Short mmCIF file of N, CA and C in Angstrom, two decimals:
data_model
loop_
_atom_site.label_atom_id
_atom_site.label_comp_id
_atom_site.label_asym_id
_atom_site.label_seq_id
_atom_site.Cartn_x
_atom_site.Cartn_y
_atom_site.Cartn_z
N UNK A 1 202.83 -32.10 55.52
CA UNK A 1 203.40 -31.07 54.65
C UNK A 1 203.79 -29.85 55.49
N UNK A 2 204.87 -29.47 55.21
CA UNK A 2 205.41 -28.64 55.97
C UNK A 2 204.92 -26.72 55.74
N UNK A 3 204.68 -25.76 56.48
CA UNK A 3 204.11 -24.78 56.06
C UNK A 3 205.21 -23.92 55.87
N UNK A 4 205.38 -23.11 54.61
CA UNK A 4 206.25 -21.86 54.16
C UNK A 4 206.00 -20.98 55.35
N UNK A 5 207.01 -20.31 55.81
CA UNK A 5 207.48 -18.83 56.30
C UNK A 5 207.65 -17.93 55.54
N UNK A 6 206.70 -16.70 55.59
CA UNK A 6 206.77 -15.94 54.67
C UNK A 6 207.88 -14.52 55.56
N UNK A 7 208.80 -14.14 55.02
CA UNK A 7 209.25 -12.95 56.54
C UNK A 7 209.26 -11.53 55.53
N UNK A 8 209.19 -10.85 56.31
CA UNK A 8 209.37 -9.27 55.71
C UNK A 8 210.68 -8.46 55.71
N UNK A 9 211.73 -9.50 56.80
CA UNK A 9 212.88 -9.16 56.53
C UNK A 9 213.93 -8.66 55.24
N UNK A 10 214.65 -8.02 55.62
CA UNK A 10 215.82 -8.03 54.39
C UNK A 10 216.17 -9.15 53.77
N UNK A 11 216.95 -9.44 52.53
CA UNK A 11 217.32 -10.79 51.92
C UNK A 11 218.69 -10.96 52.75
N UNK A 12 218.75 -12.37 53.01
CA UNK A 12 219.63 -12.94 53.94
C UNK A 12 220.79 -12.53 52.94
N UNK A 13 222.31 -12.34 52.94
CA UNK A 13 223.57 -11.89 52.97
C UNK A 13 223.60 -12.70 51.59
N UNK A 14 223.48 -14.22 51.80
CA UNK A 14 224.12 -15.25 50.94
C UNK A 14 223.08 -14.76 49.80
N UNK A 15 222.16 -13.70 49.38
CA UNK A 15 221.08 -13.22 48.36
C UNK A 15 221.72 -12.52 47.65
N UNK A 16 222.50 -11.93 48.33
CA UNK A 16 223.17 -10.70 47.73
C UNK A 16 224.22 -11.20 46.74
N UNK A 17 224.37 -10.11 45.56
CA UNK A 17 225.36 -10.78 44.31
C UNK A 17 225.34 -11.07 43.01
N UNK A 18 226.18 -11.66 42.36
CA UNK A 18 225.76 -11.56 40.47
C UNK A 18 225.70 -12.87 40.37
N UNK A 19 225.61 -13.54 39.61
CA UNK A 19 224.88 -15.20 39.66
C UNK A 19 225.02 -15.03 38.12
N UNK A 20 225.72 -16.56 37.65
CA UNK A 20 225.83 -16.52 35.90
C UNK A 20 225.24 -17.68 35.88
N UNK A 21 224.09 -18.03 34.85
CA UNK A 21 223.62 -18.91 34.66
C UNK A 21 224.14 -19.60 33.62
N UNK A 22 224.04 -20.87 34.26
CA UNK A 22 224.72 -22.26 33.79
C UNK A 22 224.17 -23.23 33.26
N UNK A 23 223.04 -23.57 33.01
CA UNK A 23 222.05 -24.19 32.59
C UNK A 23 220.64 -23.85 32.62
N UNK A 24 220.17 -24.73 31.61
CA UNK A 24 218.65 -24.16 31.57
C UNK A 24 218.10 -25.14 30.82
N UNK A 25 217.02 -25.44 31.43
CA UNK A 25 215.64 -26.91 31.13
C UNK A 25 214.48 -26.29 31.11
N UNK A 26 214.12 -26.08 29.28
CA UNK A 26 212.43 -26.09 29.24
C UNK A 26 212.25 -24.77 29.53
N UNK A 27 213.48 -23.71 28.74
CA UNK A 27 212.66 -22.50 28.90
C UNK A 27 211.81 -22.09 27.26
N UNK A 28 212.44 -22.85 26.27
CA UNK A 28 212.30 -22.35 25.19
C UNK A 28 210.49 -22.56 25.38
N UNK A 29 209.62 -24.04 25.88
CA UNK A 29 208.38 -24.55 26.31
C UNK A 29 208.28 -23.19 26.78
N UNK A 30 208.85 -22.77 28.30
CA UNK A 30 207.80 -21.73 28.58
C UNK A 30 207.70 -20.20 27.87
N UNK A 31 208.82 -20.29 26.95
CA UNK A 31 208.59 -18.73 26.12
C UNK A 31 207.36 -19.25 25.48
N UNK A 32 206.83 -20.03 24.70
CA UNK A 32 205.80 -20.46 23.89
C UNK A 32 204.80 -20.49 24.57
N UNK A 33 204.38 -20.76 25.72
CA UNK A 33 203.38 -20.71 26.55
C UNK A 33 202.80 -19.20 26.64
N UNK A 34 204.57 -18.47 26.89
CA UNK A 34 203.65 -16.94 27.46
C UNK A 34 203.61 -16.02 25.87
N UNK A 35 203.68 -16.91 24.84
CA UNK A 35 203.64 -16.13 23.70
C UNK A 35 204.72 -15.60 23.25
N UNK A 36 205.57 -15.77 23.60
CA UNK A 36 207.37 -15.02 22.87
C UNK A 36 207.09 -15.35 21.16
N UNK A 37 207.36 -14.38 20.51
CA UNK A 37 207.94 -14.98 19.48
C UNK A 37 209.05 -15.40 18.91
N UNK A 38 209.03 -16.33 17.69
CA UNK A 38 210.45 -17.29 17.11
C UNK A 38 211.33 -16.32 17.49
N UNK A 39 211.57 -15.06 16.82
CA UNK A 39 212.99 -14.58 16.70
C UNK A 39 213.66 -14.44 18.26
N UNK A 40 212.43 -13.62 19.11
CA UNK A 40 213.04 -13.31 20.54
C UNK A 40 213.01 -14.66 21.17
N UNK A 41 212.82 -16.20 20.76
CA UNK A 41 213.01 -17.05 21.72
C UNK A 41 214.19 -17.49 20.76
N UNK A 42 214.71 -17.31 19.93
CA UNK A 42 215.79 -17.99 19.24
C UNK A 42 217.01 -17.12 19.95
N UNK A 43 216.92 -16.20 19.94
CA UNK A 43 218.04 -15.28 20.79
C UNK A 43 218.16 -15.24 22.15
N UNK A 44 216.98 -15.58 22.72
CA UNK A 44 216.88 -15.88 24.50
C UNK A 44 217.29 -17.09 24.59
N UNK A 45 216.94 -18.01 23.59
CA UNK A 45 217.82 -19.52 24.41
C UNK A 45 218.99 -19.79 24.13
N UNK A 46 219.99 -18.66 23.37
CA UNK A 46 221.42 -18.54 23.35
C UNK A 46 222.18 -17.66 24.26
N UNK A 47 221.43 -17.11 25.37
CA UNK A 47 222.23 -16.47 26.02
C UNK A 47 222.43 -16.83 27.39
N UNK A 48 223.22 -16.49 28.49
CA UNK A 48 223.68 -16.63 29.35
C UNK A 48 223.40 -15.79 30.33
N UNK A 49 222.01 -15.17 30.64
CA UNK A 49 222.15 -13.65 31.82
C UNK A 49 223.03 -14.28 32.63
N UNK A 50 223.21 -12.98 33.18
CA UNK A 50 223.92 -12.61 34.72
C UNK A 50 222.53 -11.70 35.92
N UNK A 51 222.52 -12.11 36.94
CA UNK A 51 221.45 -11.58 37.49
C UNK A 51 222.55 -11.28 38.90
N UNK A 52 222.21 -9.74 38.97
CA UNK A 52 222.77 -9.18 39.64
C UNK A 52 221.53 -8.90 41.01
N UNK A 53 221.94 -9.02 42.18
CA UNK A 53 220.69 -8.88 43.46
C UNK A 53 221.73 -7.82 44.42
N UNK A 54 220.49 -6.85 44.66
CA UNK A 54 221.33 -5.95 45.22
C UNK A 54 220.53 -5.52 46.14
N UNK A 55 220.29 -4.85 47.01
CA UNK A 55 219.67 -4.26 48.33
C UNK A 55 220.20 -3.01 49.43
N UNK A 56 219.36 -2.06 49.19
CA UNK A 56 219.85 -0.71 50.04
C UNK A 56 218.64 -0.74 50.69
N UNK A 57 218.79 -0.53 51.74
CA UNK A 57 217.66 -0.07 53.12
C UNK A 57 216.72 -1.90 52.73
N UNK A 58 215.47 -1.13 52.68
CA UNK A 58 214.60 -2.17 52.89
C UNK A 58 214.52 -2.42 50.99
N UNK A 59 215.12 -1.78 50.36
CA UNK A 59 214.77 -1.72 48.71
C UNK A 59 215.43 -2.76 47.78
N UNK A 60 215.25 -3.65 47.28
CA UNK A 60 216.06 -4.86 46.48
C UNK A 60 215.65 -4.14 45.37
N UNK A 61 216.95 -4.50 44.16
CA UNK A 61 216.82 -4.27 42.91
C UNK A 61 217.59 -5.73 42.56
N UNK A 62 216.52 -6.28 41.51
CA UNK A 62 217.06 -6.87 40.58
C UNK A 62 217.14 -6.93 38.91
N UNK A 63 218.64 -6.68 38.76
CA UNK A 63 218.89 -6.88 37.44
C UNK A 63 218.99 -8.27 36.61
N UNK A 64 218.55 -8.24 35.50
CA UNK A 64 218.87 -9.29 34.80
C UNK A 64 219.78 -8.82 33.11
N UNK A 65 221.17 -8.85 33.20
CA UNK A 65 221.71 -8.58 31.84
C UNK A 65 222.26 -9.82 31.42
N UNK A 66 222.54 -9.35 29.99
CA UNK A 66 222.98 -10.06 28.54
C UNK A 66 223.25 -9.31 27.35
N UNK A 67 223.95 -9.75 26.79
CA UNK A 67 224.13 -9.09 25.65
C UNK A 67 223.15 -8.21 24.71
N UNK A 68 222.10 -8.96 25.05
CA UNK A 68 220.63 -8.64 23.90
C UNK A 68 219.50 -7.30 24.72
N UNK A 69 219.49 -7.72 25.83
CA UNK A 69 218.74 -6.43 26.78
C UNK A 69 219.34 -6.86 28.00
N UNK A 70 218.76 -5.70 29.05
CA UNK A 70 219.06 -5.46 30.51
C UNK A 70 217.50 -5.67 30.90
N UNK A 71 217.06 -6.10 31.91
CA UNK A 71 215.91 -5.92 32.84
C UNK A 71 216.27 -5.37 33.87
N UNK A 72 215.50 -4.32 34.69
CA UNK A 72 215.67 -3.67 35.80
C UNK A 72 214.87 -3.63 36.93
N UNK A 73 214.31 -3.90 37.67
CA UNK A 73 213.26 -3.94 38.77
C UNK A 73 213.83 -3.91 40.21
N UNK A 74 212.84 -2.45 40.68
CA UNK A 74 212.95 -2.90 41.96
C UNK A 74 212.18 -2.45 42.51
N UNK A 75 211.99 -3.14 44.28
CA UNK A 75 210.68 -3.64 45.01
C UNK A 75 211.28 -3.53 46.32
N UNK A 76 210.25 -3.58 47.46
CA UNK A 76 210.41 -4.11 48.43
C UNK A 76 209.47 -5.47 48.58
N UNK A 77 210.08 -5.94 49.62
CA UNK A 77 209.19 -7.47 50.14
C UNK A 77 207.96 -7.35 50.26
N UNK A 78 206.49 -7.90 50.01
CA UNK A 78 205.64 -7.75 50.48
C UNK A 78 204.89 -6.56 50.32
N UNK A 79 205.45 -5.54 49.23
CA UNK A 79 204.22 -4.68 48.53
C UNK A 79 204.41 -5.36 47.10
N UNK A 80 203.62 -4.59 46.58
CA UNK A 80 202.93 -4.85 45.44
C UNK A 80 203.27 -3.50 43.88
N UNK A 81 204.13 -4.16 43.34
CA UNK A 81 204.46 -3.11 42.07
C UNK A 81 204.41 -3.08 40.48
N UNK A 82 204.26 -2.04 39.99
CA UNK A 82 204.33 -2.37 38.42
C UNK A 82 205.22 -2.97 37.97
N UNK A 83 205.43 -4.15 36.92
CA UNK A 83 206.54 -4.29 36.62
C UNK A 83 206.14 -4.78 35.16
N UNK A 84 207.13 -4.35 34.22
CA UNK A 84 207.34 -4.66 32.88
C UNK A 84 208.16 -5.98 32.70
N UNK A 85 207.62 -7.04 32.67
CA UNK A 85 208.29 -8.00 32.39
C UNK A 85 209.36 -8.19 30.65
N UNK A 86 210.06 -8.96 30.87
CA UNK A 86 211.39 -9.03 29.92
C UNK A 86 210.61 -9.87 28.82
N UNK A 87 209.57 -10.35 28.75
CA UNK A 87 208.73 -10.98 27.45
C UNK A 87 207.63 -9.96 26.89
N UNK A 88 207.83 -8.51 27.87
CA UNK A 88 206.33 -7.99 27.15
C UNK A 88 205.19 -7.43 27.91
N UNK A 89 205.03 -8.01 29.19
CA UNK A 89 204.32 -7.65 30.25
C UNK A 89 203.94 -6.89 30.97
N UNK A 90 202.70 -6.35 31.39
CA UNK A 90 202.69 -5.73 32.57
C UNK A 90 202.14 -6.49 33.31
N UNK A 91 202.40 -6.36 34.82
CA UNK A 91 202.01 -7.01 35.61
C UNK A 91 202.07 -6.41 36.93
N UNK A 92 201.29 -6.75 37.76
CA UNK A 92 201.26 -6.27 39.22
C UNK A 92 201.96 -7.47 39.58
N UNK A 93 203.21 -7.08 40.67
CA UNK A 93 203.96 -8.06 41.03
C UNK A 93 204.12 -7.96 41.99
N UNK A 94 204.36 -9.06 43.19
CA UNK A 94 204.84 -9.11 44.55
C UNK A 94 205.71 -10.12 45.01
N UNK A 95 207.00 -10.02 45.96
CA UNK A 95 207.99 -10.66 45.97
C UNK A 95 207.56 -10.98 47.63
N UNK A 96 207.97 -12.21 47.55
CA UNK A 96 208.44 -12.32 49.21
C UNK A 96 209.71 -13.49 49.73
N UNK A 97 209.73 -13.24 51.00
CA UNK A 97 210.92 -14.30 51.09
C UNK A 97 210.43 -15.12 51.41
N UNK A 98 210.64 -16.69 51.23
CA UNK A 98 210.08 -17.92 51.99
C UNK A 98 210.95 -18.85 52.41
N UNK A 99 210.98 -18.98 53.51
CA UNK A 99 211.37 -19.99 54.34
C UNK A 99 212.97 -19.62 54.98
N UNK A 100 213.83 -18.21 54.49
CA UNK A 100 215.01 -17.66 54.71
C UNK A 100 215.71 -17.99 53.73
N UNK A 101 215.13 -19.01 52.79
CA UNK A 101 216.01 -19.25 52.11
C UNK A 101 215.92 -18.98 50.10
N UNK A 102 214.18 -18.65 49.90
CA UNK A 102 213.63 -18.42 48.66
C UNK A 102 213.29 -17.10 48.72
N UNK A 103 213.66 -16.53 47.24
CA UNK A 103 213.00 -15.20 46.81
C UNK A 103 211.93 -15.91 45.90
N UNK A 104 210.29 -15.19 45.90
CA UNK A 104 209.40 -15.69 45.20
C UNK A 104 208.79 -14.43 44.47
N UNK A 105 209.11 -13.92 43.41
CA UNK A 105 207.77 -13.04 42.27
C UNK A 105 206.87 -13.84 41.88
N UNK A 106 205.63 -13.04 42.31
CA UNK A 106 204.27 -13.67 41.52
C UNK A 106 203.99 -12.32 40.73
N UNK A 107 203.87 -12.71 39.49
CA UNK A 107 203.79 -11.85 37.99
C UNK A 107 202.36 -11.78 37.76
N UNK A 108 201.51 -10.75 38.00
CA UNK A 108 199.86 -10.95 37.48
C UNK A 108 199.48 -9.67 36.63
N UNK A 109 199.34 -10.50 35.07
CA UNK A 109 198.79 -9.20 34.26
C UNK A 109 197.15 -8.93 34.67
N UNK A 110 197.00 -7.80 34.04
CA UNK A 110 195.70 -8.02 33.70
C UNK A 110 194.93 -8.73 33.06
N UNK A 111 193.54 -9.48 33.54
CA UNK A 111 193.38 -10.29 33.13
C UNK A 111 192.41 -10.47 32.24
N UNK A 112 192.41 -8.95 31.23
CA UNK A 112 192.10 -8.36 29.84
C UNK A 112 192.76 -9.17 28.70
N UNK A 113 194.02 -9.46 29.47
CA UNK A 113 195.26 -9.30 28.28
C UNK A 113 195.36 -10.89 27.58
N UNK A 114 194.69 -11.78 28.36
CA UNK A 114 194.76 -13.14 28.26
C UNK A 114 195.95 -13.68 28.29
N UNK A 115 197.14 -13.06 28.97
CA UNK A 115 197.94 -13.34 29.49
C UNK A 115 198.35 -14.04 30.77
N UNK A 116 199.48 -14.84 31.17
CA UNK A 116 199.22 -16.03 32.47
C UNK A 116 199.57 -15.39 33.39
N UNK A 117 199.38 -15.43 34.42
CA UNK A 117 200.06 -15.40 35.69
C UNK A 117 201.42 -15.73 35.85
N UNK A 118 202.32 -15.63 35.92
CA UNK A 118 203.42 -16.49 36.01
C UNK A 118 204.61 -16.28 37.90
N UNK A 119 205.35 -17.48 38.28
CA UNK A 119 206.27 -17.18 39.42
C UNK A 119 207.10 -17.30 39.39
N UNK A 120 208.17 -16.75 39.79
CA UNK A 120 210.12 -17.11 39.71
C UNK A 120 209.75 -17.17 41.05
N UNK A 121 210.79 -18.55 41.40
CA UNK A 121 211.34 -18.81 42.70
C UNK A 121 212.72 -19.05 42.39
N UNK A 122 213.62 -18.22 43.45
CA UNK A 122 214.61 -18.29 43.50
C UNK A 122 214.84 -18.72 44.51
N UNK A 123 215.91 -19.85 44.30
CA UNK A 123 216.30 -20.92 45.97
C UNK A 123 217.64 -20.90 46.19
N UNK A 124 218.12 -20.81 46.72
CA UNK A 124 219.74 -20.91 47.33
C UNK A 124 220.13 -21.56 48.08
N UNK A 125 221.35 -22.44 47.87
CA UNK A 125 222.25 -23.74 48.36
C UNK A 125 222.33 -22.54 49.67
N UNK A 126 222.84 -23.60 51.30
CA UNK A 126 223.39 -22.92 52.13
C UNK A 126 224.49 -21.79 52.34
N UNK A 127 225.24 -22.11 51.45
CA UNK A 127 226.37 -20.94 51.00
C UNK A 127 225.96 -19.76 50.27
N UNK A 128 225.11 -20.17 49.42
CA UNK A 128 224.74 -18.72 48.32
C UNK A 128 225.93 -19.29 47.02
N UNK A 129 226.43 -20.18 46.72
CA UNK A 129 227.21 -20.24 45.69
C UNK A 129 225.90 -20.45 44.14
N UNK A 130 225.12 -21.37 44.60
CA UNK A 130 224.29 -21.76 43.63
C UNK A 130 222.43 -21.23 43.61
N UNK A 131 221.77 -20.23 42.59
CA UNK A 131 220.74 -20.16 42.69
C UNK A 131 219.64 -20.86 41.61
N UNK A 132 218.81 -21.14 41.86
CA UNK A 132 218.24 -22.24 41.28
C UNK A 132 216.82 -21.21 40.87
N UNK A 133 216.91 -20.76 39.66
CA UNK A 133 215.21 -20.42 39.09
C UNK A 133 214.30 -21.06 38.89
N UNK A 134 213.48 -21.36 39.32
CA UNK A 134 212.06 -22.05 38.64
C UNK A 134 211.28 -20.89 37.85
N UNK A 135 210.73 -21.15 36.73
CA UNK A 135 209.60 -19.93 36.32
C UNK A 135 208.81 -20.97 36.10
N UNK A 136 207.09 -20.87 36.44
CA UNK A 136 206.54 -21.73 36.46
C UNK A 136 205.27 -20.71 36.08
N UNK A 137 204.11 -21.28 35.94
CA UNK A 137 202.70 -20.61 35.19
C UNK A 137 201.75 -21.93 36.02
N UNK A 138 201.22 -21.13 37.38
CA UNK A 138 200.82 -21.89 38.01
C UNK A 138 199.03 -22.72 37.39
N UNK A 139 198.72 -23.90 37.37
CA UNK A 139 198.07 -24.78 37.03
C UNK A 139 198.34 -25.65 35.51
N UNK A 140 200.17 -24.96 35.41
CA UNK A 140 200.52 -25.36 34.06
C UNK A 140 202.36 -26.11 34.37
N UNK A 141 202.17 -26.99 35.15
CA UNK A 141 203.67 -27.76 35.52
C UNK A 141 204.20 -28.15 34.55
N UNK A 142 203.93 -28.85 33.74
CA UNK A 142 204.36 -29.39 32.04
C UNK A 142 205.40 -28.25 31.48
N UNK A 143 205.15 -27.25 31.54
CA UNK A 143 205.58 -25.67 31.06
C UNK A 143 206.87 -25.30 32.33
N UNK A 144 207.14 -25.58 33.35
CA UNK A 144 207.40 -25.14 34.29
C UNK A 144 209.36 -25.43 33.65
N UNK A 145 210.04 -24.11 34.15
CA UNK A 145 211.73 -24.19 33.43
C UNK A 145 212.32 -24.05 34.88
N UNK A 146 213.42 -24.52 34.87
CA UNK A 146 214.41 -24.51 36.07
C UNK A 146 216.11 -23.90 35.11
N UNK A 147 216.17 -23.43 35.93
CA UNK A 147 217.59 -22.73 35.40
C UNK A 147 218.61 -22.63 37.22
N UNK A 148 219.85 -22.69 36.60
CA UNK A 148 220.62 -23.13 37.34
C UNK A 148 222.25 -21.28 37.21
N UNK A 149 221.93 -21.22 38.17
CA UNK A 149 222.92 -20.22 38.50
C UNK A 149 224.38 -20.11 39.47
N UNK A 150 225.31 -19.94 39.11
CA UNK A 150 226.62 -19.58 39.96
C UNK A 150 226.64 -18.45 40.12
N UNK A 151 227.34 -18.50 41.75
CA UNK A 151 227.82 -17.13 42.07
C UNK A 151 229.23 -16.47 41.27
N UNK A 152 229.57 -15.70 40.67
CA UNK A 152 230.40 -15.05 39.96
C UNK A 152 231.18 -14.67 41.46
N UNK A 153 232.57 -14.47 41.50
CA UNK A 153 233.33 -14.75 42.92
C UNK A 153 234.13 -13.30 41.84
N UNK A 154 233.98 -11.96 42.77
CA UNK A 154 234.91 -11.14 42.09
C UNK A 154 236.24 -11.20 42.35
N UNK A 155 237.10 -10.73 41.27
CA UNK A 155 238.68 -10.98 41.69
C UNK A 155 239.38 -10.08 42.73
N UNK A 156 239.73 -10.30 43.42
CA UNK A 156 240.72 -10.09 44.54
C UNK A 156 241.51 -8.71 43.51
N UNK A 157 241.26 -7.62 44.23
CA UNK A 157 241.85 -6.18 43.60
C UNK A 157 243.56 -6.52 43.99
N UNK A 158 244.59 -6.69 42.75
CA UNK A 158 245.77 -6.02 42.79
C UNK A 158 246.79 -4.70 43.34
N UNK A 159 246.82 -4.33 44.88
CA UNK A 159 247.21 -2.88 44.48
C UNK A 159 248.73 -2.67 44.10
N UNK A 160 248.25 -2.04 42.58
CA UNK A 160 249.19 -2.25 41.41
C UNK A 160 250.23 -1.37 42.09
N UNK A 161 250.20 -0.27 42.65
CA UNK A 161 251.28 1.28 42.87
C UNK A 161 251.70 0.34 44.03
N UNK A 162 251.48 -0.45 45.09
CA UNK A 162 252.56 -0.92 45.75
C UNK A 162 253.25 -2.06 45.70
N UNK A 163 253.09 -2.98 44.50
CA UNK A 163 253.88 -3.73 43.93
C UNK A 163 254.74 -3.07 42.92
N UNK A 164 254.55 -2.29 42.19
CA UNK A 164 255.66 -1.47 41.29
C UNK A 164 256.63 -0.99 42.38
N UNK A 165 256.08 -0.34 43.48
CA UNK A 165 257.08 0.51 44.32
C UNK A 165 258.38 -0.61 45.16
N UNK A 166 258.04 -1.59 44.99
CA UNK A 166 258.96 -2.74 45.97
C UNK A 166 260.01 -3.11 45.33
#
């Protein structure tokens, strides 16, 4: 078995970007696991985020929008931060990169709340065209969702004032 690389580096280039998700297996299972209720899982498994990854200095922010809410977070690699998760959560969270090629959050509430632990791994094809979510609730695989993401390719800017002028 091969051992993960954990690095403290910046997110490799192909990280960077908006990503529209394209499919999704077995998330409605894991809203029910972490307690969502009917209405907010009837409206979460009709939508489509866009997850935007962005990075200044050593600082990543990631967004997650949709029509219904925005999520906002941001972190560096390898500390440890509050974060309000998009089902409800608080949690002490820590991200790292693994292997150059995975972003990994491990989500830990307090463990007052009888709430799970939960991890997003985010994996990326060699190009960065395709990112691949896992959210998983570790000692609970049965529950575990994979979602499937494209890179959104922005359009090539028109400059409109020097085609009118010709």
């Amino acid at each position: 078995m091969a051992t993960e690389q954990v690095s403290s580096n910046p997110l490799p280039e192909f990280m960077i970007g908006d990503f529209q998700m394209e499919t999704s297996d077995k998330f409605n299972e894991f809203m029910i696991e972490l307690g969502v209720n009917w209405v907010t899982r009837n409206i979460a498994n009709n939508l489509y985020p866009v997850q935007k990854i962005r990075q200044e200095g050593d600082e990543i922010s990631l967004n997650t929008e949709t029509t219904f809410r925005t999520t906002e977070t941001k972190f560096r690699l390898n500390e440890t931060w509050k974060e309000d998760t998009a089902d409800g959560r608080q949690t002490d969270t820590v991200a790292t990169l693994v292997d150059g090629k995975k972003l990994r959050k491990v989500q830990v509430p307090d463990p007052s709340t009888g709430y799970h632990t939960t991890e997003e791994l985010r994996e990326f094809n060699e190009d960065g065209s395709v990112m691949t979510l896992t959210l998983s609730i570790p000692g609970k695989p049965e529950v575990t969702c994979v979602r499937t993401y494209k890179r959104l390719v922005p359009e090539p800017e028109q400059p409109e004032k020097e085609q009118q002028q010709e």
